[in-house]
Short mmCIF file of N, CA and C in Angstrom, two decimals:
data_model
loop_
_atom_site.label_atom_id
_atom_site.label_comp_id
_atom_site.label_asym_id
_atom_site.label_seq_id
_atom_site.Cartn_x
_atom_site.Cartn_y
_atom_site.Cartn_z
N MET A 25 14.95 -48.66 -198.37
CA MET A 25 16.64 -49.05 -198.75
C MET A 25 17.87 -49.05 -198.09
N LYS A 26 18.44 -49.88 -198.02
CA LYS A 26 19.47 -50.29 -197.46
C LYS A 26 21.05 -49.23 -197.20
N ALA A 27 21.48 -48.81 -196.67
CA ALA A 27 22.49 -47.66 -196.56
C ALA A 27 23.64 -48.40 -197.05
N ALA A 28 24.22 -48.04 -197.52
CA ALA A 28 25.45 -48.57 -198.45
C ALA A 28 26.74 -48.77 -196.88
N GLN A 29 27.37 -50.12 -197.53
CA GLN A 29 28.03 -50.21 -195.87
C GLN A 29 28.94 -49.84 -196.34
N MET A 30 30.01 -49.09 -195.41
CA MET A 30 31.21 -48.39 -195.01
C MET A 30 32.01 -49.18 -195.91
N THR A 31 33.79 -49.17 -196.36
CA THR A 31 34.48 -49.41 -196.84
C THR A 31 35.32 -49.85 -195.03
N ARG A 32 36.44 -50.43 -194.95
CA ARG A 32 37.52 -50.28 -194.56
C ARG A 32 38.03 -48.87 -194.49
N GLU A 33 37.97 -47.90 -195.70
CA GLU A 33 38.63 -46.84 -195.52
C GLU A 33 38.03 -46.05 -195.21
N ASP A 34 37.24 -46.13 -195.59
CA ASP A 34 36.06 -45.51 -194.91
C ASP A 34 35.88 -45.35 -193.45
N GLU A 35 36.08 -46.06 -193.03
CA GLU A 35 35.78 -45.87 -191.41
C GLU A 35 36.85 -45.60 -191.02
N ILE A 36 38.03 -45.58 -191.25
CA ILE A 36 39.36 -44.71 -191.07
C ILE A 36 39.66 -43.60 -190.75
N ARG A 37 38.98 -43.25 -192.62
CA ARG A 37 39.12 -41.79 -192.50
C ARG A 37 37.49 -40.61 -192.05
N SER A 38 36.61 -41.78 -191.82
CA SER A 38 35.25 -41.36 -190.47
C SER A 38 35.88 -40.95 -189.26
N ILE A 39 36.49 -41.52 -188.83
CA ILE A 39 36.59 -41.55 -186.88
C ILE A 39 38.38 -41.02 -187.17
N SER A 40 38.92 -41.02 -187.92
CA SER A 40 40.14 -40.05 -188.29
C SER A 40 39.64 -38.49 -187.88
N GLN A 41 39.28 -38.30 -189.03
CA GLN A 41 38.65 -36.84 -189.17
C GLN A 41 37.66 -36.41 -188.37
N LYS A 42 36.77 -37.03 -187.84
CA LYS A 42 35.90 -36.79 -186.13
C LYS A 42 36.54 -36.65 -185.50
N TYR A 43 37.68 -37.40 -185.13
CA TYR A 43 38.00 -36.87 -183.48
C TYR A 43 40.02 -36.63 -183.56
N GLU A 44 40.16 -36.94 -184.72
CA GLU A 44 41.52 -35.71 -184.87
C GLU A 44 42.36 -36.85 -184.59
N MET A 45 42.66 -38.35 -185.18
CA MET A 45 42.83 -39.40 -184.57
C MET A 45 43.95 -39.81 -185.86
N ASP A 46 45.63 -40.22 -185.70
CA ASP A 46 46.44 -40.84 -186.37
C ASP A 46 45.33 -42.24 -187.57
N LYS A 47 45.58 -41.76 -188.74
CA LYS A 47 45.22 -43.21 -189.36
C LYS A 47 45.07 -44.11 -189.68
N GLU A 48 47.11 -44.62 -189.49
CA GLU A 48 47.21 -45.39 -188.48
C GLU A 48 46.79 -46.44 -187.33
N LYS A 49 47.09 -45.67 -186.91
CA LYS A 49 46.71 -45.72 -185.19
C LYS A 49 45.04 -46.31 -185.51
N VAL A 50 43.42 -45.80 -186.21
CA VAL A 50 42.46 -45.79 -186.75
C VAL A 50 42.98 -47.67 -186.99
N ARG A 51 44.14 -47.52 -188.04
CA ARG A 51 43.46 -48.82 -188.71
C ARG A 51 44.29 -50.09 -188.15
N ASP A 52 45.14 -50.07 -187.30
CA ASP A 52 45.51 -50.50 -186.16
C ASP A 52 44.26 -51.61 -185.28
N ILE A 53 43.75 -50.65 -185.27
CA ILE A 53 42.54 -50.80 -183.96
C ILE A 53 41.56 -51.62 -184.93
N LEU A 54 40.67 -50.99 -185.86
CA LEU A 54 40.33 -51.89 -187.11
C LEU A 54 40.15 -53.67 -187.20
N GLU A 55 41.95 -53.63 -188.17
CA GLU A 55 42.80 -54.73 -188.59
C GLU A 55 42.87 -55.43 -187.12
N ARG A 56 42.40 -55.05 -185.98
CA ARG A 56 42.54 -55.98 -184.68
C ARG A 56 41.24 -56.75 -184.06
N GLY A 57 40.44 -56.51 -184.76
CA GLY A 57 39.26 -56.41 -184.86
C GLY A 57 37.82 -56.05 -184.10
N VAL A 58 38.48 -54.73 -183.95
CA VAL A 58 37.41 -54.28 -182.57
C VAL A 58 36.32 -53.53 -184.09
N ARG A 59 35.17 -53.57 -183.56
CA ARG A 59 34.11 -53.03 -184.41
C ARG A 59 33.89 -51.65 -185.11
N TYR A 60 33.55 -51.17 -185.96
CA TYR A 60 33.53 -49.99 -186.39
C TYR A 60 32.86 -49.26 -185.11
N ALA A 61 31.86 -49.76 -184.55
CA ALA A 61 30.85 -48.90 -183.67
C ALA A 61 31.42 -48.81 -182.66
N ASP A 62 32.04 -49.21 -182.17
CA ASP A 62 33.03 -49.39 -180.76
C ASP A 62 33.67 -48.72 -180.94
N ALA A 63 35.27 -48.82 -181.78
CA ALA A 63 36.14 -47.57 -182.21
C ALA A 63 35.96 -46.43 -181.99
N ASP A 64 35.05 -46.24 -183.34
CA ASP A 64 34.00 -45.30 -182.78
C ASP A 64 34.07 -44.50 -180.92
N LYS A 65 32.64 -45.42 -180.96
CA LYS A 65 32.62 -44.86 -179.54
C LYS A 65 34.04 -44.35 -178.44
N ALA A 66 35.19 -45.79 -178.76
CA ALA A 66 35.85 -45.48 -177.57
C ALA A 66 36.58 -43.60 -178.30
N ALA A 67 36.81 -43.72 -179.37
CA ALA A 67 37.41 -42.23 -180.20
C ALA A 67 36.94 -41.23 -179.14
N LEU A 68 35.43 -41.45 -179.42
CA LEU A 68 34.69 -40.48 -178.90
C LEU A 68 35.28 -40.00 -177.42
N PHE A 69 34.88 -41.23 -176.67
CA PHE A 69 35.20 -41.04 -175.52
C PHE A 69 36.33 -40.32 -175.22
N ALA A 70 37.23 -40.99 -175.50
CA ALA A 70 39.30 -40.84 -175.62
C ALA A 70 39.07 -39.18 -175.66
N CYS A 71 38.87 -38.20 -176.67
CA CYS A 71 38.82 -37.34 -176.98
C CYS A 71 38.09 -36.27 -176.00
N MET A 72 36.78 -37.24 -175.61
CA MET A 72 35.84 -36.15 -174.40
C MET A 72 36.96 -36.05 -173.52
N THR A 73 37.44 -37.01 -172.99
CA THR A 73 38.62 -37.16 -171.84
C THR A 73 39.88 -36.82 -171.72
N GLY A 74 40.63 -36.80 -172.81
CA GLY A 74 41.67 -36.66 -172.92
C GLY A 74 42.98 -37.59 -172.71
N LYS A 75 41.79 -38.76 -172.56
CA LYS A 75 42.52 -40.32 -172.04
C LYS A 75 43.00 -41.07 -173.97
N ASP A 76 44.00 -41.91 -174.03
CA ASP A 76 44.29 -42.50 -175.44
C ASP A 76 43.20 -43.76 -175.84
N ILE A 77 42.74 -43.94 -176.92
CA ILE A 77 42.06 -44.29 -177.50
C ILE A 77 42.12 -46.22 -176.50
N GLU A 78 43.52 -46.52 -177.03
CA GLU A 78 43.98 -47.72 -176.09
C GLU A 78 43.17 -47.99 -174.33
N GLU A 79 43.21 -46.97 -173.83
CA GLU A 79 42.66 -47.29 -172.40
C GLU A 79 41.13 -47.05 -172.05
N VAL A 80 40.26 -46.47 -173.34
CA VAL A 80 39.14 -46.99 -173.18
C VAL A 80 39.44 -47.85 -174.06
N LEU A 81 39.52 -48.93 -175.13
CA LEU A 81 39.32 -49.33 -175.46
C LEU A 81 39.22 -50.88 -174.30
N ALA A 82 40.63 -50.57 -173.08
CA ALA A 82 40.99 -51.66 -172.45
C ALA A 82 39.66 -51.90 -171.30
N LEU A 83 39.11 -50.41 -171.13
CA LEU A 83 38.03 -50.15 -170.04
C LEU A 83 36.75 -50.81 -170.60
N ARG A 84 36.67 -51.26 -171.86
CA ARG A 84 35.59 -51.94 -172.54
C ARG A 84 35.93 -52.96 -173.24
N ARG A 85 36.68 -53.71 -173.14
CA ARG A 85 36.66 -55.37 -172.57
C ARG A 85 36.61 -55.73 -171.57
N GLU A 86 36.52 -55.20 -170.41
CA GLU A 86 35.87 -55.80 -169.37
C GLU A 86 34.06 -55.17 -168.63
N GLU A 87 34.57 -54.36 -169.25
CA GLU A 87 32.95 -53.54 -168.41
C GLU A 87 31.92 -53.54 -170.44
N PRO A 88 30.40 -53.10 -169.98
CA PRO A 88 29.58 -52.22 -171.27
C PRO A 88 30.10 -50.59 -170.81
N TRP A 89 29.71 -50.25 -172.21
CA TRP A 89 29.72 -48.57 -172.60
C TRP A 89 28.90 -47.89 -171.51
N GLY A 90 27.33 -48.49 -170.94
CA GLY A 90 27.51 -47.05 -169.43
C GLY A 90 28.35 -47.29 -168.83
N ARG A 91 29.09 -48.33 -168.02
CA ARG A 91 29.90 -48.36 -167.23
C ARG A 91 31.24 -47.76 -167.37
N VAL A 92 32.07 -47.72 -168.85
CA VAL A 92 32.62 -47.18 -168.96
C VAL A 92 32.70 -45.68 -169.24
N GLN A 93 31.54 -45.22 -169.12
CA GLN A 93 31.02 -43.79 -169.28
C GLN A 93 31.25 -42.80 -167.73
N VAL A 94 30.88 -44.27 -166.92
CA VAL A 94 30.15 -43.90 -165.75
C VAL A 94 32.27 -43.71 -164.63
N ARG A 95 32.78 -44.41 -165.50
CA ARG A 95 33.89 -44.60 -165.20
C ARG A 95 34.99 -43.82 -165.67
N LEU A 96 34.55 -43.35 -166.84
CA LEU A 96 35.26 -41.91 -167.48
C LEU A 96 34.67 -40.53 -167.04
N GLY A 97 33.61 -40.67 -166.60
CA GLY A 97 33.37 -39.60 -165.30
C GLY A 97 32.26 -38.55 -166.76
N ILE A 98 31.85 -39.08 -167.71
CA ILE A 98 31.64 -38.63 -168.80
C ILE A 98 29.77 -38.88 -169.01
N THR A 99 29.25 -38.56 -167.46
CA THR A 99 27.27 -39.05 -167.93
C THR A 99 27.11 -37.24 -167.83
N GLY A 100 25.67 -37.57 -167.76
CA GLY A 100 24.57 -36.32 -167.17
C GLY A 100 25.10 -34.70 -167.88
N ASP A 101 24.92 -34.13 -167.61
CA ASP A 101 25.42 -33.27 -168.15
C ASP A 101 26.91 -32.39 -168.09
N ARG A 102 27.60 -33.96 -167.55
CA ARG A 102 29.12 -33.73 -168.59
C ARG A 102 29.61 -34.17 -169.40
N TYR A 103 28.70 -35.45 -169.64
CA TYR A 103 28.83 -35.31 -170.67
C TYR A 103 27.84 -34.66 -172.16
N ASP A 104 26.98 -34.51 -171.98
CA ASP A 104 26.62 -33.47 -172.72
C ASP A 104 27.53 -31.97 -173.00
N GLU A 105 27.88 -31.53 -172.16
CA GLU A 105 29.37 -30.42 -171.53
C GLU A 105 30.07 -30.91 -173.30
N LYS A 106 30.93 -32.00 -172.54
CA LYS A 106 31.46 -32.00 -173.86
C LYS A 106 31.60 -32.38 -175.05
N TYR A 107 30.04 -33.43 -174.95
CA TYR A 107 30.03 -33.74 -176.61
C TYR A 107 29.26 -32.60 -177.13
N PHE A 108 29.06 -31.50 -176.94
CA PHE A 108 28.50 -30.58 -177.37
C PHE A 108 30.40 -29.38 -178.07
N ARG A 109 30.41 -29.37 -176.82
CA ARG A 109 32.57 -29.28 -177.08
C ARG A 109 33.07 -29.39 -178.74
N HIS A 110 32.68 -30.92 -178.58
CA HIS A 110 33.65 -31.03 -179.76
C HIS A 110 33.02 -31.25 -180.97
N ARG A 111 31.61 -32.09 -180.73
CA ARG A 111 30.69 -31.31 -181.77
C ARG A 111 30.63 -29.45 -182.53
N ALA A 112 30.95 -29.24 -181.55
CA ALA A 112 31.54 -27.63 -182.04
C ALA A 112 32.75 -26.94 -182.48
N ARG A 113 33.59 -27.72 -182.27
CA ARG A 113 34.79 -28.09 -182.75
C ARG A 113 34.71 -28.23 -184.27
N ARG A 114 34.04 -29.46 -183.87
CA ARG A 114 34.46 -30.14 -185.58
C ARG A 114 33.41 -29.11 -186.47
N LEU A 115 32.17 -28.52 -185.97
CA LEU A 115 32.05 -27.71 -186.67
C LEU A 115 32.49 -26.51 -187.24
N GLN A 116 33.42 -26.24 -186.64
CA GLN A 116 34.59 -25.08 -187.14
C GLN A 116 35.07 -25.89 -187.76
N ARG A 117 35.92 -26.88 -187.60
CA ARG A 117 37.01 -27.46 -188.82
C ARG A 117 36.24 -28.05 -189.75
N PHE A 118 35.26 -28.25 -190.33
CA PHE A 118 34.63 -29.05 -191.21
C PHE A 118 34.18 -27.83 -191.99
N TYR A 119 33.77 -26.71 -191.05
CA TYR A 119 32.88 -25.39 -192.20
C TYR A 119 33.10 -24.00 -191.55
N GLY A 120 34.02 -23.92 -190.77
CA GLY A 120 34.44 -22.58 -190.39
C GLY A 120 33.30 -21.64 -189.24
N VAL A 121 32.11 -22.97 -189.08
CA VAL A 121 31.29 -22.20 -187.78
C VAL A 121 31.89 -21.76 -186.46
N GLU A 122 32.30 -20.57 -186.04
CA GLU A 122 32.49 -19.72 -184.77
C GLU A 122 32.37 -20.98 -184.11
N GLU A 123 33.43 -21.63 -182.86
CA GLU A 123 33.12 -22.73 -181.96
C GLU A 123 32.09 -22.47 -180.85
N THR A 124 32.68 -20.94 -180.62
CA THR A 124 30.81 -20.35 -179.27
C THR A 124 29.93 -20.31 -179.68
N ARG A 125 29.35 -20.16 -181.27
CA ARG A 125 28.25 -20.08 -181.72
C ARG A 125 27.47 -21.27 -181.90
N ALA A 126 28.96 -21.76 -182.97
CA ALA A 126 28.13 -23.52 -182.68
C ALA A 126 27.61 -24.42 -181.34
N PHE A 127 28.69 -23.99 -180.42
CA PHE A 127 28.11 -24.58 -179.46
C PHE A 127 26.73 -24.09 -178.43
N ASN A 128 26.28 -23.00 -178.95
CA ASN A 128 25.16 -22.43 -178.16
C ASN A 128 23.96 -22.85 -179.51
N ALA A 129 24.21 -23.04 -180.07
CA ALA A 129 23.13 -23.43 -180.69
C ALA A 129 23.29 -25.00 -180.35
N LEU A 130 24.09 -26.12 -180.51
CA LEU A 130 23.81 -26.78 -179.73
C LEU A 130 22.77 -27.68 -178.44
N LYS A 131 23.75 -26.36 -178.29
CA LYS A 131 22.70 -26.35 -176.92
C LYS A 131 21.24 -25.87 -176.79
N GLU A 132 20.80 -25.17 -177.30
CA GLU A 132 19.67 -25.05 -178.32
C GLU A 132 18.60 -26.17 -178.15
N GLY A 133 20.22 -27.31 -179.03
CA GLY A 133 19.17 -28.30 -179.31
C GLY A 133 19.79 -28.25 -180.92
N TYR A 134 19.70 -27.96 -182.24
CA TYR A 134 20.41 -27.90 -182.95
C TYR A 134 20.95 -28.82 -183.76
N PRO A 135 20.38 -29.47 -184.68
CA PRO A 135 21.25 -30.64 -185.17
C PRO A 135 22.71 -29.83 -186.19
N ASN A 136 23.88 -30.34 -186.03
CA ASN A 136 24.66 -30.19 -187.02
C ASN A 136 23.84 -29.72 -188.32
N HIS A 137 23.71 -30.42 -188.86
CA HIS A 137 23.22 -30.18 -190.16
C HIS A 137 22.48 -28.74 -189.86
N TRP A 138 21.39 -28.55 -189.36
CA TRP A 138 20.83 -27.06 -189.24
C TRP A 138 21.86 -26.08 -189.19
N ILE A 139 22.48 -26.28 -188.32
CA ILE A 139 23.69 -25.31 -187.96
C ILE A 139 24.66 -25.42 -188.93
N ARG A 140 25.01 -26.15 -189.56
CA ARG A 140 26.53 -26.23 -190.93
C ARG A 140 25.12 -25.27 -192.25
N LEU A 141 23.66 -25.60 -192.42
CA LEU A 141 23.31 -24.79 -193.51
C LEU A 141 22.97 -23.46 -193.52
N ALA A 142 22.51 -23.24 -192.03
CA ALA A 142 22.17 -22.00 -191.19
C ALA A 142 23.51 -21.27 -191.67
N TYR A 143 24.65 -21.41 -191.45
CA TYR A 143 25.61 -20.18 -191.21
C TYR A 143 26.23 -20.52 -192.27
N LEU A 144 26.02 -21.82 -193.42
CA LEU A 144 26.10 -21.00 -194.91
C LEU A 144 25.24 -19.84 -195.61
N LEU A 145 24.20 -19.95 -195.10
CA LEU A 145 22.93 -19.19 -196.23
C LEU A 145 23.90 -18.34 -195.63
N GLU A 146 24.15 -17.68 -194.14
CA GLU A 146 24.94 -16.40 -193.32
C GLU A 146 26.39 -16.25 -193.80
N VAL A 147 26.17 -16.59 -194.62
CA VAL A 147 28.12 -16.48 -195.05
C VAL A 147 27.06 -15.90 -196.38
N LYS A 148 26.31 -16.56 -197.44
CA LYS A 148 25.98 -16.23 -198.60
C LYS A 148 25.35 -15.42 -198.70
N MET A 149 24.52 -14.86 -197.53
CA MET A 149 23.00 -13.55 -197.45
C MET A 149 23.55 -12.48 -196.79
N GLY A 150 24.27 -13.39 -195.38
CA GLY A 150 24.56 -11.97 -194.67
C GLY A 150 23.31 -11.94 -193.25
N LYS A 151 22.24 -12.78 -193.65
CA LYS A 151 21.95 -12.85 -192.33
C LYS A 151 22.38 -13.49 -191.90
N LYS A 152 22.21 -13.57 -190.20
CA LYS A 152 22.95 -14.06 -189.07
C LYS A 152 22.32 -15.56 -188.63
N MET A 153 23.49 -16.41 -188.82
CA MET A 153 22.55 -17.88 -188.42
C MET A 153 22.07 -18.24 -187.14
N GLU A 154 22.13 -17.04 -186.27
CA GLU A 154 21.18 -17.23 -185.90
C GLU A 154 19.43 -17.24 -185.27
N GLU A 155 19.43 -16.31 -186.59
CA GLU A 155 17.86 -15.85 -187.14
C GLU A 155 17.58 -16.71 -187.76
N ILE A 156 17.79 -17.34 -188.65
CA ILE A 156 18.15 -17.95 -189.43
C ILE A 156 16.92 -19.96 -189.55
N LEU A 157 18.21 -19.70 -187.82
CA LEU A 157 17.85 -20.51 -186.80
C LEU A 157 16.63 -21.16 -186.46
N THR A 158 15.94 -19.66 -185.95
CA THR A 158 14.83 -19.46 -185.11
C THR A 158 13.64 -19.98 -186.17
N VAL A 159 13.54 -19.71 -187.69
CA VAL A 159 12.75 -20.64 -188.32
C VAL A 159 12.03 -21.40 -188.71
N LYS A 160 10.63 -21.66 -187.95
CA LYS A 160 10.27 -22.98 -187.56
C LYS A 160 10.12 -23.90 -189.40
N PRO A 161 9.93 -25.13 -188.37
CA PRO A 161 9.99 -26.09 -189.45
C PRO A 161 8.50 -25.93 -190.46
N GLU A 162 7.63 -25.81 -189.87
CA GLU A 162 6.05 -25.60 -189.86
C GLU A 162 5.92 -23.75 -191.11
N ASP A 163 6.55 -22.64 -190.67
CA ASP A 163 7.08 -22.04 -191.65
C ASP A 163 7.44 -21.96 -192.91
N LEU A 164 8.24 -23.04 -192.45
CA LEU A 164 9.39 -23.74 -193.95
C LEU A 164 8.21 -24.28 -195.09
N SER A 165 7.05 -25.38 -194.67
CA SER A 165 6.18 -25.74 -195.28
C SER A 165 5.49 -25.00 -195.54
N GLN A 166 4.96 -23.90 -194.51
CA GLN A 166 3.81 -22.54 -195.79
C GLN A 166 4.85 -22.39 -196.93
N TRP A 167 5.45 -21.94 -196.35
CA TRP A 167 6.39 -20.91 -197.34
C TRP A 167 6.72 -22.11 -198.53
N ILE A 168 6.77 -23.63 -199.19
CA ILE A 168 6.63 -23.91 -200.11
C ILE A 168 5.51 -24.19 -200.32
N LEU A 169 4.22 -24.76 -199.58
CA LEU A 169 3.38 -24.60 -200.19
C LEU A 169 2.44 -23.31 -200.98
N GLU A 170 3.28 -22.09 -200.38
CA GLU A 170 2.53 -20.97 -200.56
C GLU A 170 3.34 -20.42 -203.07
N THR A 171 4.28 -21.07 -202.62
CA THR A 171 5.07 -21.29 -203.83
C THR A 171 4.92 -22.68 -204.23
N ARG A 172 4.13 -23.47 -204.97
CA ARG A 172 4.16 -24.37 -205.11
C ARG A 172 3.28 -24.83 -206.50
N ASN A 173 4.68 -25.33 -207.25
CA ASN A 173 4.69 -25.44 -208.72
C ASN A 173 3.33 -26.17 -209.68
N PRO A 174 2.63 -24.93 -209.96
CA PRO A 174 1.59 -24.75 -210.84
C PRO A 174 1.44 -25.93 -211.32
N ALA A 175 2.25 -26.61 -211.90
CA ALA A 175 2.46 -27.77 -213.03
C ALA A 175 1.69 -29.01 -212.39
N LEU A 176 2.03 -28.57 -210.91
CA LEU A 176 1.52 -29.95 -210.35
C LEU A 176 -0.18 -30.01 -210.29
N LYS A 177 -0.28 -31.47 -209.63
CA LYS A 177 -1.62 -32.06 -208.87
C LYS A 177 -2.20 -30.98 -208.32
N PRO A 178 -3.09 -30.49 -207.98
CA PRO A 178 -2.96 -29.30 -206.49
C PRO A 178 -3.55 -30.45 -205.74
N LYS A 179 -3.09 -29.88 -203.95
CA LYS A 179 -3.34 -31.18 -203.25
C LYS A 179 -4.22 -30.98 -202.98
#
């Protein structure tokens, strides 16, 4: 099944929300013909470096994204650190997860949606997010099998 195409307004909202950018600035960039994927990446790099998105886009006009990253100094461990910090701030802004806790979970390799769900369970049930995240996916699968609907055909 093909994913739904984002509208221009969806693209503007997405970049604006993720990177705390002015919607009109994002609209202007997209209306100048910058592809959504490029605008999104430029916004991420701008957010990670503190540079204006126009500076990042100017670099991109001359070089591929890999070179832009090198020129901005966001490679290797430095990239990971800044990217995790950005995502942790977003988890705090969007869902209320404390930034430090989100950062630590991200460093452990947990994806945003797992952190969000674990935090939601913490808020609703009182069990620490960090404990919830340690549950192994195979354990969850086993628990589901143990509580299988008896009306279904046996596996």
